[in-house]
mmCIF file of C-alpha atoms in Angstrom:
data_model
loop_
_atom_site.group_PDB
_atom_site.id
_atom_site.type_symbol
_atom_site.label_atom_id
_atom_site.label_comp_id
_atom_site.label_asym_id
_atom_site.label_seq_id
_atom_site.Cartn_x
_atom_site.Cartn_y
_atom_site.Cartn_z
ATOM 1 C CA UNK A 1 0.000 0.000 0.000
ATOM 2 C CA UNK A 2 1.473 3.622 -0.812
ATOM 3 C CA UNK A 3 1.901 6.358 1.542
ATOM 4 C CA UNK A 4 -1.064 7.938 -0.031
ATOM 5 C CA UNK A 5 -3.225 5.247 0.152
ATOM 6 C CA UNK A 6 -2.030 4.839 4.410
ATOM 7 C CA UNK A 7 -2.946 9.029 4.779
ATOM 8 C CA UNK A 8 -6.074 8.083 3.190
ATOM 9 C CA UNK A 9 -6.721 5.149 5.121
ATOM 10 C CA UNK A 10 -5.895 6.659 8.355
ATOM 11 C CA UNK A 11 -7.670 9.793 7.516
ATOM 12 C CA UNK A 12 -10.809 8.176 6.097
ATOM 13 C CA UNK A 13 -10.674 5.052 9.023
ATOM 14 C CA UNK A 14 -14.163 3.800 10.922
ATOM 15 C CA UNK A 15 -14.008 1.952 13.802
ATOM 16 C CA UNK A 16 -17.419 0.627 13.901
ATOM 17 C CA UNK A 17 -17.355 -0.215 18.169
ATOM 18 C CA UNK A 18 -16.651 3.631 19.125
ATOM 19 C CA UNK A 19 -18.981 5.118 15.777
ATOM 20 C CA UNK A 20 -22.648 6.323 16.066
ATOM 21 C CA UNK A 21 -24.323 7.290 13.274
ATOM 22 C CA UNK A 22 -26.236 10.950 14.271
ATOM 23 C CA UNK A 23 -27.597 12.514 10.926
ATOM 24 C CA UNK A 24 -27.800 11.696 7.448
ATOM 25 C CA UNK A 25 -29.898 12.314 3.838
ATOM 26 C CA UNK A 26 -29.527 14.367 0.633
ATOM 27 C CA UNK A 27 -27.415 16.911 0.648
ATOM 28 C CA UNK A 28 -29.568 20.630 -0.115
ATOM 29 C CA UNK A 29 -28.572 24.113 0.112
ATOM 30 C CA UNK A 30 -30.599 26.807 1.603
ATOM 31 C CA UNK A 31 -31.783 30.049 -0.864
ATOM 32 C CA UNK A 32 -29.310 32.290 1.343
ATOM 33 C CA UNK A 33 -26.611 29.639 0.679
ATOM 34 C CA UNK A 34 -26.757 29.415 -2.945
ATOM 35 C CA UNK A 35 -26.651 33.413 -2.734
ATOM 36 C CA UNK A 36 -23.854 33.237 -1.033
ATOM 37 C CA UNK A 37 -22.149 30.499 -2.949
ATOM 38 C CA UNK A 38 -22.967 32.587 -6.044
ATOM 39 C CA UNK A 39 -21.713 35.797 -5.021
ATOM 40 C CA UNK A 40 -18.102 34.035 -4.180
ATOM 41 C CA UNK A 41 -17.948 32.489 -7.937
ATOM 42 C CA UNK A 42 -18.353 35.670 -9.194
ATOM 43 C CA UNK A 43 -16.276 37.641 -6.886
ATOM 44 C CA UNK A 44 -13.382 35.215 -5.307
ATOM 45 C CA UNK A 45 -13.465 31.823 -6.799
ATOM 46 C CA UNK A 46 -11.020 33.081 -9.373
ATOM 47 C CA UNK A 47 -8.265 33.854 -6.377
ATOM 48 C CA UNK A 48 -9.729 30.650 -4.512
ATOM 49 C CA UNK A 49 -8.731 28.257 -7.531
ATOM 50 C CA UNK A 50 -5.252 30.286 -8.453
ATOM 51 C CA UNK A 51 -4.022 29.255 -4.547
ATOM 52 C CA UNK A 52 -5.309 25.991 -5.263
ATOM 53 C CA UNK A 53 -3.341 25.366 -9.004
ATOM 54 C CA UNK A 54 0.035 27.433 -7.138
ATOM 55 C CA UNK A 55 -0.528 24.732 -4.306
ATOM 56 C CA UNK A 56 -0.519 22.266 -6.253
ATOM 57 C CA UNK A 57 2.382 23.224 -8.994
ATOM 58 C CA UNK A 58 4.084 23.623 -5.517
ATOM 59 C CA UNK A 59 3.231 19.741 -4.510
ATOM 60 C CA UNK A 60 4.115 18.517 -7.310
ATOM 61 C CA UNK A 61 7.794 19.449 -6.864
ATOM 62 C CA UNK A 62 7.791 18.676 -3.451
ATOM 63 C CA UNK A 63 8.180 21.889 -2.558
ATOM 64 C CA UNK A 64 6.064 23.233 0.596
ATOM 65 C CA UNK A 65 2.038 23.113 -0.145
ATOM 66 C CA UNK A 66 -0.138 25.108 2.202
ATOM 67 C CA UNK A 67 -2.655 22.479 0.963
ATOM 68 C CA UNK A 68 -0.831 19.604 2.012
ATOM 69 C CA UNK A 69 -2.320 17.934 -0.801
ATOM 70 C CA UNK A 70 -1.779 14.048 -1.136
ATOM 71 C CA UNK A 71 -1.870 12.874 -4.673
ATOM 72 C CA UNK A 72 -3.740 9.208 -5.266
ATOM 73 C CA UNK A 73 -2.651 7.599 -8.196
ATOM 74 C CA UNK A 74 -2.933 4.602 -9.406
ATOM 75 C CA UNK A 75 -4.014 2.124 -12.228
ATOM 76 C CA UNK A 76 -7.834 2.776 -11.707
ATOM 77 C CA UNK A 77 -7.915 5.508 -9.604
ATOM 78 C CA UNK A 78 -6.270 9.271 -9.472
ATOM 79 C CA UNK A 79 -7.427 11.891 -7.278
ATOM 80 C CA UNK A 80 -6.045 14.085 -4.218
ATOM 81 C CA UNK A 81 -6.871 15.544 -0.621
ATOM 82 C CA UNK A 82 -6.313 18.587 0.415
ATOM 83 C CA UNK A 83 -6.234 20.862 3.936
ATOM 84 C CA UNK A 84 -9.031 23.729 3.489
ATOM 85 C CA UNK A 85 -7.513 25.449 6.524
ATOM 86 C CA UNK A 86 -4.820 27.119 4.641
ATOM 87 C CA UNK A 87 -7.455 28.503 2.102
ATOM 88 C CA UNK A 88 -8.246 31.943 3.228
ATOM 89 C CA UNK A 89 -9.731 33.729 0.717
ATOM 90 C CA UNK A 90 -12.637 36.386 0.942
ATOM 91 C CA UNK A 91 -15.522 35.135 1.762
ATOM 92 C CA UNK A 92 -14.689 31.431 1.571
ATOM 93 C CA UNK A 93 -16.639 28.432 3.019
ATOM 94 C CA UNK A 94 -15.260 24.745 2.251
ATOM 95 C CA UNK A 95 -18.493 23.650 1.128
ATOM 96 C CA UNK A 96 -18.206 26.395 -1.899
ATOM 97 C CA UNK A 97 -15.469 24.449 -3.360
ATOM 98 C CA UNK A 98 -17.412 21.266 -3.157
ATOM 99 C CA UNK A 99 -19.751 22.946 -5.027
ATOM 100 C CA UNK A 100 -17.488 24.528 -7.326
ATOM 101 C CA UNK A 101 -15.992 21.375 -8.213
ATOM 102 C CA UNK A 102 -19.722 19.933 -8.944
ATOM 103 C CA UNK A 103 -20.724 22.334 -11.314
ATOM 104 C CA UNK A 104 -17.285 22.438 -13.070
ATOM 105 C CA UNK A 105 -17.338 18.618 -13.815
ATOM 106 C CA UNK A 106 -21.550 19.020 -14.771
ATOM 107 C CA UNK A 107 -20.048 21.242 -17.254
ATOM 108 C CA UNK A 108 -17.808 18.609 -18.895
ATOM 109 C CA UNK A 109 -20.537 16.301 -19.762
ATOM 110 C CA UNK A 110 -20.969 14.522 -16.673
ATOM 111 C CA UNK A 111 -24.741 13.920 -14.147
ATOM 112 C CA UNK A 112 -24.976 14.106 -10.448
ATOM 113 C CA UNK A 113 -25.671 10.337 -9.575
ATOM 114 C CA UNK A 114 -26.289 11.150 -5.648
ATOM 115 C CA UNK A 115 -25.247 13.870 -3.782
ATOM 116 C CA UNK A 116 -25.844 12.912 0.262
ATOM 117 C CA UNK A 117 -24.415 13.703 3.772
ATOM 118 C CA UNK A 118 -23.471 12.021 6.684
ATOM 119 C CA UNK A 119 -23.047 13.176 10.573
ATOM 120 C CA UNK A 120 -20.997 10.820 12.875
ATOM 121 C CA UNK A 121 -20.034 10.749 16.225
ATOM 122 C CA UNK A 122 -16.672 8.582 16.138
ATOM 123 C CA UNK A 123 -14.356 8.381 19.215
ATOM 124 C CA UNK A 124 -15.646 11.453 20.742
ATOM 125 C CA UNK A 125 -15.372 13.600 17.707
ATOM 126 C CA UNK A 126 -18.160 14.680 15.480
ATOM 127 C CA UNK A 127 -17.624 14.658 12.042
ATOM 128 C CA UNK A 128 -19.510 15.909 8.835
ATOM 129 C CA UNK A 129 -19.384 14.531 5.642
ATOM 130 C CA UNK A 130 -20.641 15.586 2.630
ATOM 131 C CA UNK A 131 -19.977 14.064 -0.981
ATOM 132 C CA UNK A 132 -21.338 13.869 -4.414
ATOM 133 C CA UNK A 133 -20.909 11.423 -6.751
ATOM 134 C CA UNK A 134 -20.705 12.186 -10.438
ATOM 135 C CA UNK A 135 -20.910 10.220 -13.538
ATOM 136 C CA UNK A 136 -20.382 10.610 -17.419
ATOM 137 C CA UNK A 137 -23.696 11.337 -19.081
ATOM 138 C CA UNK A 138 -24.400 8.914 -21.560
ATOM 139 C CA UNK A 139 -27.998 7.668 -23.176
ATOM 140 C CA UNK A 140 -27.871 4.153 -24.870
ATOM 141 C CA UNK A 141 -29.738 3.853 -28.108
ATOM 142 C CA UNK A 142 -29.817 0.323 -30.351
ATOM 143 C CA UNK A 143 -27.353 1.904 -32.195
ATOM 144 C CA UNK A 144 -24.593 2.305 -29.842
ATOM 145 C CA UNK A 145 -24.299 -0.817 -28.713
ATOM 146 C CA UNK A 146 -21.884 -1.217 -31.517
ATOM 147 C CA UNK A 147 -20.085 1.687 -30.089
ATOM 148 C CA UNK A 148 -17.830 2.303 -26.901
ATOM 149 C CA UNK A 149 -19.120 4.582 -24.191
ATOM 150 C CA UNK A 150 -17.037 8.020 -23.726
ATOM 151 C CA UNK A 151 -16.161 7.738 -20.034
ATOM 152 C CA UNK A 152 -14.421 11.152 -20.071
ATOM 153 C CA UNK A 153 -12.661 11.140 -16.689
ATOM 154 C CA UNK A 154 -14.050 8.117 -15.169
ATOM 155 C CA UNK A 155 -16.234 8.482 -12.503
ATOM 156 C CA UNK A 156 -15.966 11.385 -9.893
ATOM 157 C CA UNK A 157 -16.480 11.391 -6.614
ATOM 158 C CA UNK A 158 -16.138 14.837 -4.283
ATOM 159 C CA UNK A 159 -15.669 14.581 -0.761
ATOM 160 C CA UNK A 160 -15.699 17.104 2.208
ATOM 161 C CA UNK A 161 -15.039 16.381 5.868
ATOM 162 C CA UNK A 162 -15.455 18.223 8.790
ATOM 163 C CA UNK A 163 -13.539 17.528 11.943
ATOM 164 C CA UNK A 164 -10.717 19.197 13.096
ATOM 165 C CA UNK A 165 -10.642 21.668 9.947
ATOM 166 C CA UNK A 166 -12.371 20.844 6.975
ATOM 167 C CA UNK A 167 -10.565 18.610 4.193
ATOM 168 C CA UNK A 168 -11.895 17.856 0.577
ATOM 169 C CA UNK A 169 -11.031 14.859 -1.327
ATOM 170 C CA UNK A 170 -11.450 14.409 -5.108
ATOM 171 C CA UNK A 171 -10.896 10.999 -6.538
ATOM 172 C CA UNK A 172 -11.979 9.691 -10.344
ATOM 173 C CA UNK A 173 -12.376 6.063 -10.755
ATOM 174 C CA UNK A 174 -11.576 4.381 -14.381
ATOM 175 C CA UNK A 175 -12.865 1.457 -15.879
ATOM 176 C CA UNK A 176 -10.893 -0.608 -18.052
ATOM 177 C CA UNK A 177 -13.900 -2.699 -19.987
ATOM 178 C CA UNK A 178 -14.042 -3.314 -23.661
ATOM 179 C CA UNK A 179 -17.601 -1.398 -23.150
ATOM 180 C CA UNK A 180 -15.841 1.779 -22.380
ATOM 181 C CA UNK A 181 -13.081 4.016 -24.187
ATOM 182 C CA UNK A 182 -9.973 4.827 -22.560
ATOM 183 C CA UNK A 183 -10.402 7.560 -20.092
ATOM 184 C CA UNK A 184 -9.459 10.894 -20.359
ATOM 185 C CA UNK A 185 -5.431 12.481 -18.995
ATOM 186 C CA UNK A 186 -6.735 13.209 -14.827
ATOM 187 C CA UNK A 187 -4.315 16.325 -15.362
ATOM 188 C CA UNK A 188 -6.660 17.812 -18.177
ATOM 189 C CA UNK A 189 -9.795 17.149 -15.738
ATOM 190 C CA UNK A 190 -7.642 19.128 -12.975
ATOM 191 C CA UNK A 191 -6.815 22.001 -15.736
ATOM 192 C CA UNK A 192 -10.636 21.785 -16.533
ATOM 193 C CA UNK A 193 -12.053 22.086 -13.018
ATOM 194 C CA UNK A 194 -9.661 24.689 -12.087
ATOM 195 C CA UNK A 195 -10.042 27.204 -15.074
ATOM 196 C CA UNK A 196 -11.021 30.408 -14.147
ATOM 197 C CA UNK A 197 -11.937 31.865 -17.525
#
């Protein structure tokens, strides 16, 4: 097992004798939430997303990443998990960029499959997650059965936890069946998702 895959382990780890599930369902937004979410697109997102591509430009040369982003990669999997803490911008909330992420990734051809929460009391500690699961939007006619199905990216799922600072993880799944076409470079979905223009 990488070091990656340990961190995520470890950070991501149930023990089902001290755990008690307290709250969960779909995840919704208020009206005065999606106002606010809305104003911070148009007004900071673009400074929001810059720290995050500088962050992780800086990762990636293992130089130091206010992030501390992990990178997951793998055969069938790529993705990464990041620190929100060191995020400070102007009127930022973590679930924004959960958000953010969504609708970036709707935008590249892709359907919200479920998008749910979950409230935990484990060891003592409470912690909130919320997630959405995205996958490539695709509508089989008799005709394409004769054809592979575009899986863009692979499947996406978006992650935010609450405890002890909030952390968001980002991971796209691939499959590798002679039903689907090779999936997409992960490092154009990051450019994608992170484009402020």
């Amino acid at each position: 097992m990488s070091f990656a895959e340990n961190l995520l382990k470890t950070l991501f780890a149930r023990n089902p004798k001290n755990e008690l599930k307290l709250d969960s369902g779909k995840l919704t937004r208020t009206e005065a939430e999606i106002q606010a979410y809305q104003f911070w697109k148009t007004e900071f997102s673009e400074a929001c997303l810059a720290e995050i591509a500088r962050n992780f430009k800086l990762g990636k040369l293992d130089l130091r990443d206010d992030l501390k982003t992990v990178w997951f990669k793998n055969k069938s999997a790529n993705g990464f998990h990041i620190n929100l803490e060191a995020l400070q911008t102007d009127g930022f909330e973590p679930w924004f960029l959960l958000q953010y992420f969504q609708d970036a990734t709707l935008s590249l051809g892709y359907r919200k499959y479920t998008s749910d929460f979950e409230t935990r009391e484990i060891g003592g500690n409470i912690y909130r997650t919320e997630r959405t699961y995205l996958k490539p939007q695709y509508i089989l006619t008799e005709e394409d059965f004769t054809q592979k199905v575009k899986q863009l990216y692979g499947n996406i799922l978006i992650e935010l936890t609450f405890n002890k600072g909030a952390h968001l993880k980002l991971l796209s799944t691939i499959y590798f069946d002679r039903n689907f076409t090779e999936a997409l470079p992960f490092d154009q979905y990051l450019e994608e998702i992170l484009r402020t223009s």
